[in-house]
PDB file of C-alpha atoms in Angstrom:
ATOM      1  CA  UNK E   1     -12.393  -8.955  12.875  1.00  0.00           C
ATOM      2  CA  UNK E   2     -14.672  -7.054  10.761  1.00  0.00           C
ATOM      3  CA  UNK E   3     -13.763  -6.672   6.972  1.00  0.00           C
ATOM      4  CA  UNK E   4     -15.838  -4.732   4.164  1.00  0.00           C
ATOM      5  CA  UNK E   5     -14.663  -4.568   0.834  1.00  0.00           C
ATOM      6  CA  UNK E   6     -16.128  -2.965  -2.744  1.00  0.00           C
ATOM      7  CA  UNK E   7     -15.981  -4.959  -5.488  1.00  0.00           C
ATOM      8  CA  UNK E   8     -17.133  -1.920  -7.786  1.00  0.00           C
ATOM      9  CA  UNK E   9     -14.248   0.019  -5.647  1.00  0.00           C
ATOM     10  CA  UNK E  10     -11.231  -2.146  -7.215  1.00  0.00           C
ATOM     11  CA  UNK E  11     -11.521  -4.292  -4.532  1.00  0.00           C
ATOM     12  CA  UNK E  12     -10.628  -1.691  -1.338  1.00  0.00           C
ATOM     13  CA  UNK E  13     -11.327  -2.263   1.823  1.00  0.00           C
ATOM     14  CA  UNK E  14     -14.084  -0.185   2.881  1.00  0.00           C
ATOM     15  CA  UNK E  15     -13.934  -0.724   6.658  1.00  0.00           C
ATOM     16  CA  UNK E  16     -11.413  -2.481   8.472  1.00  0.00           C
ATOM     17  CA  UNK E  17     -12.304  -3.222  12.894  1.00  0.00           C
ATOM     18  CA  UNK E  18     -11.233  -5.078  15.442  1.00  0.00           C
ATOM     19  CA  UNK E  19     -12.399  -6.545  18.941  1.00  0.00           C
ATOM     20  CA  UNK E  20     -10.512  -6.632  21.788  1.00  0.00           C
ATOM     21  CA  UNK E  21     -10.417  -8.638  24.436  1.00  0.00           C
ATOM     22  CA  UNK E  22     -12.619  -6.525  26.857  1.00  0.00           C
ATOM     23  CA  UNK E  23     -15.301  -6.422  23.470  1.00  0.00           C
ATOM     24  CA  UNK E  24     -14.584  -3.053  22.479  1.00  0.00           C
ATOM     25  CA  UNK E  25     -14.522  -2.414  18.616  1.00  0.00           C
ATOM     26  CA  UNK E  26     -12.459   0.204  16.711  1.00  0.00           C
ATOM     27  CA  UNK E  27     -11.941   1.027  13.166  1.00  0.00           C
ATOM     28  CA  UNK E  28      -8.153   0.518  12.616  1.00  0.00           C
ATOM     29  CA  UNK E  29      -8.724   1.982   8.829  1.00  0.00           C
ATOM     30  CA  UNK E  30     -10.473   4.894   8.086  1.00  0.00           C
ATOM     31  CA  UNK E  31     -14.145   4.270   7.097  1.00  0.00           C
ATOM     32  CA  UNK E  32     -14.939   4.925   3.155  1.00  0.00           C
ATOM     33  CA  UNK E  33     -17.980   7.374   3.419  1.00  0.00           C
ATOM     34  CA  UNK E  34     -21.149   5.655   2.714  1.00  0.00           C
ATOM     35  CA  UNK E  35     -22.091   8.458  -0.008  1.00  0.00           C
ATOM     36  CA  UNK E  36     -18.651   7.867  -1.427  1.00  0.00           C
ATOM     37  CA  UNK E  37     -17.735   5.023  -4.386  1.00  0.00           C
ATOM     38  CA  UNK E  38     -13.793   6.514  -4.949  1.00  0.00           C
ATOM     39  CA  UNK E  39     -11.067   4.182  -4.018  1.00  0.00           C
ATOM     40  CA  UNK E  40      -9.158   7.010  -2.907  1.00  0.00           C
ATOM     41  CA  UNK E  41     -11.604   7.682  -0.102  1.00  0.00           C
ATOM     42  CA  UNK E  42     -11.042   4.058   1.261  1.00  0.00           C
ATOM     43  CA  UNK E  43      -9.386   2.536   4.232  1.00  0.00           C
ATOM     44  CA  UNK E  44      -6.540   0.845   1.878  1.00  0.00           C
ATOM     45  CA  UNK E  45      -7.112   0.548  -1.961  1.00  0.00           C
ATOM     46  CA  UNK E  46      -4.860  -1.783  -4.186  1.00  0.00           C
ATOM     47  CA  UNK E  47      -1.564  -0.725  -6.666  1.00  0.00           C
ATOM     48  CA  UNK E  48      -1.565  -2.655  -9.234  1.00  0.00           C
ATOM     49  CA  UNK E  49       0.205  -2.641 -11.615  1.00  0.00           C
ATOM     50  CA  UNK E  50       2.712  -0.283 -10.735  1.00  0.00           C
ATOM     51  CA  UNK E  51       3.079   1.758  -7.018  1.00  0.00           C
ATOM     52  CA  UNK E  52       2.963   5.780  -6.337  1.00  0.00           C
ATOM     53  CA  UNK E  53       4.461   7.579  -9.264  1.00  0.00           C
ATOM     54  CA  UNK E  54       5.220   7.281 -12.857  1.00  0.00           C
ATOM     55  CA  UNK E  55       7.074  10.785 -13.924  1.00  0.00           C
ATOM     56  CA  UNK E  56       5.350  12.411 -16.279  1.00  0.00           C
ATOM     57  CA  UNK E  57       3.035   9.730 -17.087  1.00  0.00           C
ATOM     58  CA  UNK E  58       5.533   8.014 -19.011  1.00  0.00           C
ATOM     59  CA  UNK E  59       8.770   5.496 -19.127  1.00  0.00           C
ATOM     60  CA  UNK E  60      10.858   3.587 -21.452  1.00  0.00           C
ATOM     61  CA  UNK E  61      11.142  -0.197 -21.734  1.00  0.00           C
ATOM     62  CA  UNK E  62      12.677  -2.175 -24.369  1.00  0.00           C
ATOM     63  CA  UNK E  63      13.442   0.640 -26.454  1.00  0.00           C
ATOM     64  CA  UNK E  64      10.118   1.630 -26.765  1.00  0.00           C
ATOM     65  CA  UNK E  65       8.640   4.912 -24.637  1.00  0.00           C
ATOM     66  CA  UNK E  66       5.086   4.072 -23.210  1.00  0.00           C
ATOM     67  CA  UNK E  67       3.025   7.207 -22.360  1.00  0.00           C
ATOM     68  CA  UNK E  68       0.263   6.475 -19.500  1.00  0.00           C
ATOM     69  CA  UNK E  69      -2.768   8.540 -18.407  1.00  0.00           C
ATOM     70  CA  UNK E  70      -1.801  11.229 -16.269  1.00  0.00           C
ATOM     71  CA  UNK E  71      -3.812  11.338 -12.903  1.00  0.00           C
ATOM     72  CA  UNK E  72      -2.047  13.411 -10.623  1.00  0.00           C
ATOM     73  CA  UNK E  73      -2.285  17.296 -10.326  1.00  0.00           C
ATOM     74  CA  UNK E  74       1.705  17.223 -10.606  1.00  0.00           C
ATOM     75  CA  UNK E  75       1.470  15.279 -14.215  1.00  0.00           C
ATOM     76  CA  UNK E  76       2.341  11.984 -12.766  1.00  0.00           C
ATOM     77  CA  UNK E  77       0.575   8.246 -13.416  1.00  0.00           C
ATOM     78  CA  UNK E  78      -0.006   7.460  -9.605  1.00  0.00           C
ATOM     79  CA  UNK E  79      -0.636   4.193  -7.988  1.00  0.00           C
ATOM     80  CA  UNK E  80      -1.162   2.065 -10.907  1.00  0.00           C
ATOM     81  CA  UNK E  81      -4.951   1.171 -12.505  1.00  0.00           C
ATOM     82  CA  UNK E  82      -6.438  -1.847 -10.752  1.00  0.00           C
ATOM     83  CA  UNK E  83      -7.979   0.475  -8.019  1.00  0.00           C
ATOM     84  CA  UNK E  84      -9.984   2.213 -11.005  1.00  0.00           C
ATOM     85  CA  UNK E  85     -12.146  -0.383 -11.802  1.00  0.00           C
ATOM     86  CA  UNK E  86     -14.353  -2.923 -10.834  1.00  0.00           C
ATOM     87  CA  UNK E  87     -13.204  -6.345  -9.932  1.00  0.00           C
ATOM     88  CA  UNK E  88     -15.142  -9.456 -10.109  1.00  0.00           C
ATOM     89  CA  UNK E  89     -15.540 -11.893  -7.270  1.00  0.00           C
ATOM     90  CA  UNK E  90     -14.708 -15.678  -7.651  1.00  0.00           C
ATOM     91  CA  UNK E  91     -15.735 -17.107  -4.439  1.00  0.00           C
ATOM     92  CA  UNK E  92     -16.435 -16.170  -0.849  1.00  0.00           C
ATOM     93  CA  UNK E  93     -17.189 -17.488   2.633  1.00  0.00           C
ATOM     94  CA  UNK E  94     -17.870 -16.105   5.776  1.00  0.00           C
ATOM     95  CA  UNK E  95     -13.971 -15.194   6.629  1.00  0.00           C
ATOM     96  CA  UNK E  96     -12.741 -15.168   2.812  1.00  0.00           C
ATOM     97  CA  UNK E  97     -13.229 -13.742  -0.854  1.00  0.00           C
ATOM     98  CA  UNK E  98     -11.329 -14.052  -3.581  1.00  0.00           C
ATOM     99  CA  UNK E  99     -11.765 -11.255  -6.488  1.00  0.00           C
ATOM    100  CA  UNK E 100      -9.921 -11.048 -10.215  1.00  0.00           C
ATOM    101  CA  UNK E 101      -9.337  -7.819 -12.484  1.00  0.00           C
ATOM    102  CA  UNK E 102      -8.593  -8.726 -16.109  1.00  0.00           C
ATOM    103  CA  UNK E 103      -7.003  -5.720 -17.875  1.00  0.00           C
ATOM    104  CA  UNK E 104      -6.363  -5.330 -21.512  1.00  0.00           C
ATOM    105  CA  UNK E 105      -4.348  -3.480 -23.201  1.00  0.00           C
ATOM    106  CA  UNK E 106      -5.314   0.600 -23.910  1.00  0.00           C
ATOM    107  CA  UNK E 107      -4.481   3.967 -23.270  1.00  0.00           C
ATOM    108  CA  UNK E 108      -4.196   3.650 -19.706  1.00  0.00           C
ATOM    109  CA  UNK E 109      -1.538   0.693 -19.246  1.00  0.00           C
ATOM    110  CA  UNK E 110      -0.071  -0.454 -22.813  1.00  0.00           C
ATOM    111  CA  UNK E 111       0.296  -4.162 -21.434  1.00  0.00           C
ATOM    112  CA  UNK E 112      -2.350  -6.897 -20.870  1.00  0.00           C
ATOM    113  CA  UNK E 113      -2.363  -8.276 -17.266  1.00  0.00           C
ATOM    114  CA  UNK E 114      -4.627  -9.579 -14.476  1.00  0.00           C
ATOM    115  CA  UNK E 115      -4.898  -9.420 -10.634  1.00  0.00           C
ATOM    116  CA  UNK E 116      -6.114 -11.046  -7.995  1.00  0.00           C
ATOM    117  CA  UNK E 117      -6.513 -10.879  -4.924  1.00  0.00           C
ATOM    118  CA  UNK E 118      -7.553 -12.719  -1.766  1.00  0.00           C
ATOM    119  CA  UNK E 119      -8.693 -11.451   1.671  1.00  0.00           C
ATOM    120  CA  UNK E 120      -8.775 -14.004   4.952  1.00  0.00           C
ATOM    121  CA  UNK E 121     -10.263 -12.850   8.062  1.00  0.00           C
ATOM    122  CA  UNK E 122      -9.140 -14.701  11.482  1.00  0.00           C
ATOM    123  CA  UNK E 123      -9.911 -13.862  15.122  1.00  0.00           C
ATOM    124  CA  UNK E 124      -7.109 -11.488  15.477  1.00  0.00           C
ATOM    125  CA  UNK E 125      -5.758 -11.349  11.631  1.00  0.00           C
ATOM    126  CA  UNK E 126      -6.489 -10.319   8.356  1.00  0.00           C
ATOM    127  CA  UNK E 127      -4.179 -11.748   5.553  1.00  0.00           C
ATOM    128  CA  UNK E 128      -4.560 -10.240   1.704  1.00  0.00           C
ATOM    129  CA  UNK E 129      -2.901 -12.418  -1.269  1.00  0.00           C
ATOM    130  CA  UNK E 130      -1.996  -9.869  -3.923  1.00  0.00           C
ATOM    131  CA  UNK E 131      -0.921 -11.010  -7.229  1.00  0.00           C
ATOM    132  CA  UNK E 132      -0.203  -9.882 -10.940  1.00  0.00           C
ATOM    133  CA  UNK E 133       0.205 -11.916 -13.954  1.00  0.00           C
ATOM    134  CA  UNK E 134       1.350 -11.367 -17.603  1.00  0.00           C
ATOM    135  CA  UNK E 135      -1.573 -11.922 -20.086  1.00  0.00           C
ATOM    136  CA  UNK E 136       0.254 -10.228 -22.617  1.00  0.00           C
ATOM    137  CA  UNK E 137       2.262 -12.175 -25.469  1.00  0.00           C
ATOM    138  CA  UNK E 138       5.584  -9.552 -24.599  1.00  0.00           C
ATOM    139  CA  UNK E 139       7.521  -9.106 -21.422  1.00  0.00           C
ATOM    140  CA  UNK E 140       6.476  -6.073 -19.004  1.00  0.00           C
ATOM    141  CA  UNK E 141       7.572  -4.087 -15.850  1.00  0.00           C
ATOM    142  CA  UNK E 142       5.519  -4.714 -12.952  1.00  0.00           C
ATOM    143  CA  UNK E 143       5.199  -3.843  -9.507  1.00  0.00           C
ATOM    144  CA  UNK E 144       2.509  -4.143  -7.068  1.00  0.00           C
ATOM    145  CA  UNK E 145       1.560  -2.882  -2.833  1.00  0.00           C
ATOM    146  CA  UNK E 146      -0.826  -1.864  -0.694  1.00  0.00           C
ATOM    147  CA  UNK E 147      -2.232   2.363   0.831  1.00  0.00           C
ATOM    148  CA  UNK E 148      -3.710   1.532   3.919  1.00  0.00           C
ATOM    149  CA  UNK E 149      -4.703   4.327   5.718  1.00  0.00           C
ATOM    150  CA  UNK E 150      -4.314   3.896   9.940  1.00  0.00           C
ATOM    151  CA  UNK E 151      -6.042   5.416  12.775  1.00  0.00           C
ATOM    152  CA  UNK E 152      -3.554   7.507  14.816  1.00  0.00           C
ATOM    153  CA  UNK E 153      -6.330   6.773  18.004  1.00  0.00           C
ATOM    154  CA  UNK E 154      -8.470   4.010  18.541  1.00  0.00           C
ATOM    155  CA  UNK E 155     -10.064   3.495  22.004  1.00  0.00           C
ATOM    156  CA  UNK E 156      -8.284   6.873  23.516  1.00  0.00           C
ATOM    157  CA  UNK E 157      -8.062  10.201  21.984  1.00  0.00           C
ATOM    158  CA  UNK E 158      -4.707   9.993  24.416  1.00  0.00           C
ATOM    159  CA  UNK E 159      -2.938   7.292  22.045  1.00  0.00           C
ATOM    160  CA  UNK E 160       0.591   8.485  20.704  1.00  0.00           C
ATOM    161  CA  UNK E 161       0.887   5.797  17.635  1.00  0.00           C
ATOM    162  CA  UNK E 162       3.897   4.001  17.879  1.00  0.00           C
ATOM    163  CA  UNK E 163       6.081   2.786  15.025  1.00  0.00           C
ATOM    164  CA  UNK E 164       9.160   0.201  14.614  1.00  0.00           C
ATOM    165  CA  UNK E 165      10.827  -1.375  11.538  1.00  0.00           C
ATOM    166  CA  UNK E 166      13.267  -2.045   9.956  1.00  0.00           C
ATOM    167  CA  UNK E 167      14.699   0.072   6.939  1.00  0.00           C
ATOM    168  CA  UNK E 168      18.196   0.535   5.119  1.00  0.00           C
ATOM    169  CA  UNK E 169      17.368   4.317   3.896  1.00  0.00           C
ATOM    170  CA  UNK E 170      15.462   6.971   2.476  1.00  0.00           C
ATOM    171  CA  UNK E 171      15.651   8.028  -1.025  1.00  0.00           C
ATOM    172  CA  UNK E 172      16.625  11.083  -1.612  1.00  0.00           C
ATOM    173  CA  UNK E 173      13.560  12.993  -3.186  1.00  0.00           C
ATOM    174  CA  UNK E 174      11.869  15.838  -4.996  1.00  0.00           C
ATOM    175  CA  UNK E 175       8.046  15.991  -5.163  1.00  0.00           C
ATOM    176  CA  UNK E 176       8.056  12.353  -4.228  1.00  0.00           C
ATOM    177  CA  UNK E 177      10.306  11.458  -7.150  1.00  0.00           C
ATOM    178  CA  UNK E 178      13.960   9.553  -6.220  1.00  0.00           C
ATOM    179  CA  UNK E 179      16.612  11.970  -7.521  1.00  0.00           C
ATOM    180  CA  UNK E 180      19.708  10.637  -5.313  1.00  0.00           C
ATOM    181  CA  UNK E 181      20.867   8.006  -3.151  1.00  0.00           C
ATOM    182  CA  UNK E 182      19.313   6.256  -0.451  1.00  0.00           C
ATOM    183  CA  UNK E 183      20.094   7.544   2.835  1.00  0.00           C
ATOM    184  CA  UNK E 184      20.583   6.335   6.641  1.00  0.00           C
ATOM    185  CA  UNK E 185      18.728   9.730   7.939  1.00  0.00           C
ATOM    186  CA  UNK E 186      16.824  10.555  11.031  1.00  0.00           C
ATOM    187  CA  UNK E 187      13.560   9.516   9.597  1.00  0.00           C
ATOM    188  CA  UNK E 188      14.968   6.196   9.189  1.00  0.00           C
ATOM    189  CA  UNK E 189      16.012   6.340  12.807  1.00  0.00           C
ATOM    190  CA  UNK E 190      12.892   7.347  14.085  1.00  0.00           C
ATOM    191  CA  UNK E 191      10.968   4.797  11.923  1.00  0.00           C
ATOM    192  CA  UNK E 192      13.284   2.209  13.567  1.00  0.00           C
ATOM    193  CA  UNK E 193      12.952   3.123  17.451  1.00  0.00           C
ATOM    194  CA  UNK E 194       9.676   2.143  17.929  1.00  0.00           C
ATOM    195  CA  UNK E 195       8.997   5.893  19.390  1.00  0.00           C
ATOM    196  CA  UNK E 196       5.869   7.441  18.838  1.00  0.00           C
ATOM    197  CA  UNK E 197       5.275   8.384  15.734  1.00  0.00           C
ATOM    198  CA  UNK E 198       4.544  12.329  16.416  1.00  0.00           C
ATOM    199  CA  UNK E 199       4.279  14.552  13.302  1.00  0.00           C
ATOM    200  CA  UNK E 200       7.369  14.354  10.668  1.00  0.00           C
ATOM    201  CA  UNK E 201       5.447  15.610   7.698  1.00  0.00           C
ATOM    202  CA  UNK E 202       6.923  12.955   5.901  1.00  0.00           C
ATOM    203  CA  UNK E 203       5.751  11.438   2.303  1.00  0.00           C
ATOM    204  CA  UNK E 204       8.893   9.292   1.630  1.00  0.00           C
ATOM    205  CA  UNK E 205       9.590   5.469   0.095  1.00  0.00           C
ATOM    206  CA  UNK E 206      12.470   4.000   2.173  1.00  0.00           C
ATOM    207  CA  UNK E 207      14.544   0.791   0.957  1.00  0.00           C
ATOM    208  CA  UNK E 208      15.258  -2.195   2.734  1.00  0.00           C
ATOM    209  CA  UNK E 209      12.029  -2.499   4.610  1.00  0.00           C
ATOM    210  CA  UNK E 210      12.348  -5.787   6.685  1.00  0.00           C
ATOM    211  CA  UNK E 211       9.023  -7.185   5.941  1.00  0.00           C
ATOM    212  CA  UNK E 212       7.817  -6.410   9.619  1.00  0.00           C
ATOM    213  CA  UNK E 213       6.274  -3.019  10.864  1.00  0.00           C
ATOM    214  CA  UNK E 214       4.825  -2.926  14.537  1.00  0.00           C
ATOM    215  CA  UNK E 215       2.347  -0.146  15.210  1.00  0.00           C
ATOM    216  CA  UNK E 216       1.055   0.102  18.701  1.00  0.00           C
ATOM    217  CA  UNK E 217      -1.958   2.046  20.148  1.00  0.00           C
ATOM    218  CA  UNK E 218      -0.250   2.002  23.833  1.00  0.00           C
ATOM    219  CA  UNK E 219      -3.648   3.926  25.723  1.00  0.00           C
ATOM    220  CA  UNK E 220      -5.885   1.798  24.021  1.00  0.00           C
ATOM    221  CA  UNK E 221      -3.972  -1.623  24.913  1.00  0.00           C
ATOM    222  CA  UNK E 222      -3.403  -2.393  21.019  1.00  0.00           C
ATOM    223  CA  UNK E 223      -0.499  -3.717  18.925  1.00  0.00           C
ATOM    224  CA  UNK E 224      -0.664  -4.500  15.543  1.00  0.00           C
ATOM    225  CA  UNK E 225       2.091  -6.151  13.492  1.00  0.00           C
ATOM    226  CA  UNK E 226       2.267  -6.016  10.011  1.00  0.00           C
ATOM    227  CA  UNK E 227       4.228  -9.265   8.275  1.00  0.00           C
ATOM    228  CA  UNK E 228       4.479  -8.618   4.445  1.00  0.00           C
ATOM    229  CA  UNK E 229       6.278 -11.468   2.057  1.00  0.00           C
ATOM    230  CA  UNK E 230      10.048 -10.771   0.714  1.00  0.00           C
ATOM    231  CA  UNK E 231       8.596  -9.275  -2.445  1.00  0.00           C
ATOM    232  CA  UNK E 232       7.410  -5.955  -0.658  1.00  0.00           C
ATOM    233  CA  UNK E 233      10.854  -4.776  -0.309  1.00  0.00           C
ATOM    234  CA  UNK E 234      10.105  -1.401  -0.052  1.00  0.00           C
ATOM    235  CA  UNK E 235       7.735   1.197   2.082  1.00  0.00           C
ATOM    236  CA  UNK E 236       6.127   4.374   1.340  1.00  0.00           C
ATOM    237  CA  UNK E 237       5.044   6.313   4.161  1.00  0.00           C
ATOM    238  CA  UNK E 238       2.774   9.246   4.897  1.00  0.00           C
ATOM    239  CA  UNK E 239       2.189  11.029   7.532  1.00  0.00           C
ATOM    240  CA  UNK E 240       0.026  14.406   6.078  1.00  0.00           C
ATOM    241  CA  UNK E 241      -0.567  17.211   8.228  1.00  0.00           C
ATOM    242  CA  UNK E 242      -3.885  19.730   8.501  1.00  0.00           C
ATOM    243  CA  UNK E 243      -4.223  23.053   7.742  1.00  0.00           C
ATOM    244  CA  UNK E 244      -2.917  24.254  10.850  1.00  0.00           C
ATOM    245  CA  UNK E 245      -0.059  22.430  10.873  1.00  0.00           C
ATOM    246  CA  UNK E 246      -1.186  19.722  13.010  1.00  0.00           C
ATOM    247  CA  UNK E 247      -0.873  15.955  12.306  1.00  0.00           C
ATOM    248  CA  UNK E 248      -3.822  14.363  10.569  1.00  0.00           C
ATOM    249  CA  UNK E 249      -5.780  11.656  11.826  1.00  0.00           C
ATOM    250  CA  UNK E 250      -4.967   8.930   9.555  1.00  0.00           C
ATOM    251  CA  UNK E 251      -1.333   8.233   8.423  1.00  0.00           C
ATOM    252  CA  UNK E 252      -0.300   5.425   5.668  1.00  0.00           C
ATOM    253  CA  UNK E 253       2.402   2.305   5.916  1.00  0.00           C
ATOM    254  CA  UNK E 254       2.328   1.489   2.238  1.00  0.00           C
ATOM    255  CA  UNK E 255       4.314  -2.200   2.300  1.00  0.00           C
ATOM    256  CA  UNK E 256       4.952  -2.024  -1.852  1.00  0.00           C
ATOM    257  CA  UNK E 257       7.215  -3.995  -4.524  1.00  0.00           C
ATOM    258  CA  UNK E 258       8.927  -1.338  -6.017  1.00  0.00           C
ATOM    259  CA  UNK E 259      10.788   2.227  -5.883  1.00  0.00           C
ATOM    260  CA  UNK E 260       8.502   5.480  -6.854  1.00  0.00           C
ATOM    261  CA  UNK E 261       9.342   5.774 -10.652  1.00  0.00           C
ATOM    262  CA  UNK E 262      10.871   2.588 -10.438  1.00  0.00           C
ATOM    263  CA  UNK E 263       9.649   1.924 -13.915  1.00  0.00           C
ATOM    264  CA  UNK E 264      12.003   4.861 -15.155  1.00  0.00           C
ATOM    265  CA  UNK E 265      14.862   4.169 -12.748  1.00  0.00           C
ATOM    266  CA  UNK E 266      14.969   0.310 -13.956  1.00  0.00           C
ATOM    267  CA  UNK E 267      15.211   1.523 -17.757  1.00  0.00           C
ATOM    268  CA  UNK E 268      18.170   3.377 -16.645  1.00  0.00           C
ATOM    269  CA  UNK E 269      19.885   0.201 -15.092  1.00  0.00           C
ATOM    270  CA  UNK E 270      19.817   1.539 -12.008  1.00  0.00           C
ATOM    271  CA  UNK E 271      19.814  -1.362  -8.795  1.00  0.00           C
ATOM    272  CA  UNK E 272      17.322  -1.700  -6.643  1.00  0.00           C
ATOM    273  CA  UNK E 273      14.089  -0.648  -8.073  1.00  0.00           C
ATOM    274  CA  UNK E 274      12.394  -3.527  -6.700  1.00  0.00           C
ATOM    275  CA  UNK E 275      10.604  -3.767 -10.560  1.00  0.00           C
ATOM    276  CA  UNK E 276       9.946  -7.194 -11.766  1.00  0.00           C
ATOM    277  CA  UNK E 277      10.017  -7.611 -15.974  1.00  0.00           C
ATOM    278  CA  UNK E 278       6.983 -10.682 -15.992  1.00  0.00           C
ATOM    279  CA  UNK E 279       7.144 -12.835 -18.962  1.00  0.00           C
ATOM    280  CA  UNK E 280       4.414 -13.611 -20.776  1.00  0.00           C
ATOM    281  CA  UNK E 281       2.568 -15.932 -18.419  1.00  0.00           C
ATOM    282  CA  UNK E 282       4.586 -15.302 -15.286  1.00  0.00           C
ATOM    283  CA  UNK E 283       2.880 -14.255 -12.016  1.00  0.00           C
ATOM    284  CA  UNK E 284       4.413 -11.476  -8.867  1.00  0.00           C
ATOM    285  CA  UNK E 285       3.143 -12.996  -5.921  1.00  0.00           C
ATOM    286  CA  UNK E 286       2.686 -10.775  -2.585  1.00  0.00           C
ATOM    287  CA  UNK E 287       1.385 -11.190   0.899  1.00  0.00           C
ATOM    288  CA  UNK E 288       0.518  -8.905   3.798  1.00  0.00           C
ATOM    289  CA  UNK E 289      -0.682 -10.277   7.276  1.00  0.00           C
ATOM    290  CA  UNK E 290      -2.285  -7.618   9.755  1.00  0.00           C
ATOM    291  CA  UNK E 291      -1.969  -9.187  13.512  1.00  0.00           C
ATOM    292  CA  UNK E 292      -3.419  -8.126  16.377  1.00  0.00           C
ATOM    293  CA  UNK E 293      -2.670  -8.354  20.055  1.00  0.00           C
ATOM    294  CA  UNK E 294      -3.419  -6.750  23.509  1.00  0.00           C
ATOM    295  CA  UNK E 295      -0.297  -5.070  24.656  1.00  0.00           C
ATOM    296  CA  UNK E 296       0.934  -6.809  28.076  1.00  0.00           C
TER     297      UNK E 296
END
């Protein structure tokens, strides 16, 4: 394994490759482009501390309304702050590094927290420790999750990605906001077959996500499995298309803590969200473990 990441960047990964067993590399994230410092342009940035969208750059907790900094074209707070600013790095060795972001209190997230996390490279693994903590003196919603963005081909312009987990349902959705009921659909279906992935168009947060996803390159020889912790209950995923139509070369399995707008849905009581209220001093603790294999 090869792993870059950019401190100054909120701690994305910059390049993410892999070596298989006949020595070939291939970039399994899309590369951040060397004239480019934006998170957004990396191969996975960090959500911390809250995941995709906040509706209208606001919620409610405790009977108070927070308003956030809107920074989304459609007036939403999207995927939290910790991927806006530099982090600092603790310690590092060959095959580790460990990196904090200490936050306090402003216009852009009305609670005090920190985050940390940690990155572990092995032969055929990468493992990333993601964690937020209360600094603040007053409880707060939280939620926390990875936007990795994946190669549809690696070694073969002839690979049909491959997909398999498990899900309960898709939330019902307008302009990526839950307005209904999680359902049992035919995304979910396909998600769960392990076909190839093909071109659904789809930029959708699903429930129940089993804490395994299995992508699998099958021309180049490749499988990947992705093992997150119990905490990343839900996924987000995204599969954009070009201009034409046609599917887009990278696609994103977002393994996150919470609902989109979970921070709204929670102050309306409603189940599921997948929000955790921190206490002053209390810590969410995640973990997501990329594996890699030669497919037999």
């Amino acid at each position: 394994m090869r792993l870059v990441i950019s401190p100054s960047a909120g701690a994305s990964i910059v390049s993410l490759e892999h070596k298989d067993q006949l020595g070939r590399w291939a970039d399994i994230l899309r590369s951040m482009p060397d004239d480019s410092s934006a998170p957004a342009d990396a191969g996975s940035f960090l959500m911390i501390p809250w995941t995709n969208r906040v509706q209208d750059a606001a919620f409610a907790f405790e009977g108070q309304t927070h308003t956030l900094v809107a920074n989304h074209s459609d007036g939403t707070a999207i995927h939290g702050i910790g991927r806006d600013h530099a982090w600092s790095m603790t310690d590092r060795s060959p095959i580790t590094a460990r990196l904090i972001y200490r936050h306090s209190a402003d216009d852009s997230c009305p609670f005090s927290f920190g985050g940390v996390v940690r990155y572990e490279i092995a032969p055929h693994a990468v493992e990333i420790d993601l964690s937020v903590t209360n600094l603040d003196d007053r409880p707060f919603p939280a939620g926390c999750g990875h936007h990795p963005y994946f190669h549809r081909h690696l070694h073969s312009d002839a690979d049909q990605v491959q997909i398999q987990m498990d899900l309960e349902g898709r939330y019902s959705c307008e302009d990526c906001i839950p307005v209904g009921d999680i359902q049992d659909d035919d995304a979910c279906a396909l998600l769960r077959s392990g076909d190839a992935l093909g071109n659904p168009g789809l930029d959708d947060v699903f429930a129940g996500f089993g804490g395994t996803c299995t992508l699998e390159w099958p021309e180049s020889g490749i499988r990947c499995t992705m093992s997150c912790s119990d905490e990343l209950g839900h996924v987000v995923v995204y599969t954009p298309r070009d201009e034409d139509g046609s599917s887009n070369e990278y696609f994103c399995i977002e393994p996150v803590t919470m609902v989109n707008n979970g921070f709204n849905m929670h102050a309306k009581n409603e189940p599921g969200t997948g929000v955790r209220v921190l206490a002053p001093g209390e810590t969410l603790r995640t973990r997501m473990t990329l594996k890699f294999s030669s497919i037999s």
